[in-house]
Amino acid sequence: MDLLVYLIRKNEVDVYDIPIAMIIVQYLEYLEWMKAMNIDFAGDFILMAAMLAQIKSKMLLPIHENEEGEAEDPRMELTRPILEYLHIKSLAEQLSLHALLGEDIFPRNPSKEEFSDASPEDEFIKIDMFRLIDAFRTILEKLPGNQKLDFSTEKFSIRDKISHIADILEKQGSATFDELFPITADKGEMVVTFLAILEMAKLCLIRIAQQVQNGVIRLFYL
């Protein structure tokens, strides 16, 4: 559902008028890309892809009116759960802002005001995995076209890259996403670095946020 909402927002489409064909194509592209990068994803992604295909097939069939004489748009099967999901997500975000019982006893993640080298005028927003994927794909597109991805010889391990990124963040407190991918690195090393970043985020070792002012993605060491 997160990927679906991300694509709807990215394409700036109306949730009540979703271009199913376009969304299906982009959705499957993300799935293929994640599989190619060896990124684990649950069967929910496949289930959603099947649901999109089913809705598209219904749109190609003749329209039958219901008992009230109105034909329901097949896309409402998607619109309703999206609206419900966004409502629940909004409530969860509001609840997360409330004071929690025992917050002075149990450790909590730092707020954006506690980011080590952030200036007072900086404003950060949370970033999801799919926006991070887009940022990484942009970096890969800048590489020479003759570079091939070869995993036959493992020059770099995810564990080593996690250690390397941790060293950088320990010294600097934070780092921009782009600076972790030097132009001297080949495509294989960049992929391993990206997977290391995802693993660190999964283990809650880092916080990834985007500056509102300039769109720069920054990693903070927790």
Coordinates of C-alpha atoms in Angstrom, one line a residue, residues 55-131:
I55 CA -9.3 -4.0 -11.5
K56 CA -7.9 -3.3 -15.0
S57 CA -9.5 -6.4 -16.4
K58 CA -12.9 -5.4 -14.9
M59 CA -12.6 -1.9 -16.5
L60 CA -12.3 -3.7 -19.9
L61 CA -15.5 -5.6 -19.4
P62 CA -19.0 -4.3 -20.3
I63 CA -20.4 -2.2 -17.4
H64 CA -23.4 -3.6 -15.6
E65 CA -25.7 -1.4 -13.5
N66 CA -26.4 -2.3 -9.9
E67 CA -29.9 -2.4 -8.3
E68 CA -30.0 1.4 -7.9
G69 CA -29.3 1.8 -11.6
E70 CA -25.8 3.0 -11.2
A71 CA -22.6 1.3 -12.4
E72 CA -19.8 1.4 -9.8
D73 CA -16.3 2.3 -11.0
P74 CA -14.1 -0.8 -10.5
R75 CA -11.4 1.5 -9.3
M76 CA -13.4 2.1 -6.1
E77 CA -12.1 -1.3 -5.0
L78 CA -8.8 0.4 -4.8
T79 CA -9.9 3.9 -3.8
R80 CA -11.7 2.8 -0.6
P81 CA -8.8 0.9 1.0
I82 CA -6.4 3.7 0.0
L83 CA -8.5 6.3 1.8
E84 CA -8.9 4.0 4.8
Y85 CA -5.1 3.4 4.9
L86 CA -4.3 7.1 4.6
H87 CA -6.8 7.9 7.4
I88 CA -5.3 5.2 9.7
K89 CA -1.7 6.4 8.9
S90 CA -2.7 10.0 9.6
L91 CA -4.1 9.0 13.0
A92 CA -1.0 7.0 13.8
E93 CA 1.2 10.0 13.0
Q94 CA -0.9 12.2 15.3
L95 CA -0.7 9.6 18.1
S96 CA 3.1 9.4 17.8
L97 CA 3.3 13.1 18.6
H98 CA 1.6 12.7 22.0
A99 CA 3.5 12.2 25.2
L100 CA 4.0 8.6 26.1
L101 CA 3.8 7.1 29.5
G102 CA 7.3 6.4 30.8
E103 CA 9.1 8.3 28.0
D104 CA 11.5 9.6 30.7
I105 CA 12.5 6.0 31.5
F106 CA 12.6 4.2 28.1
P107 CA 15.0 5.4 25.4
R108 CA 13.4 7.2 22.4
N109 CA 14.6 8.2 19.0
P110 CA 15.9 11.7 18.7
S111 CA 13.6 14.3 17.3
K112 CA 14.6 16.5 14.3
E113 CA 15.7 19.2 16.8
E114 CA 18.3 16.8 18.2
F115 CA 20.0 16.1 14.9
S116 CA 23.6 16.8 15.6
D117 CA 24.6 19.2 12.8
A118 CA 21.2 20.5 11.8
S119 CA 20.9 24.3 12.0
P120 CA 17.7 25.8 13.6
E121 CA 16.3 26.9 10.3
D122 CA 16.6 23.4 8.8
E123 CA 13.3 21.5 8.5
F124 CA 13.3 17.7 7.9
I125 CA 10.6 15.3 6.8
K126 CA 10.5 11.6 7.0
I127 CA 11.4 9.7 3.8
D128 CA 10.1 6.4 2.7
M129 CA 12.0 3.5 1.0
F130 CA 10.5 4.3 -2.4
R131 CA 11.7 7.9 -2.4

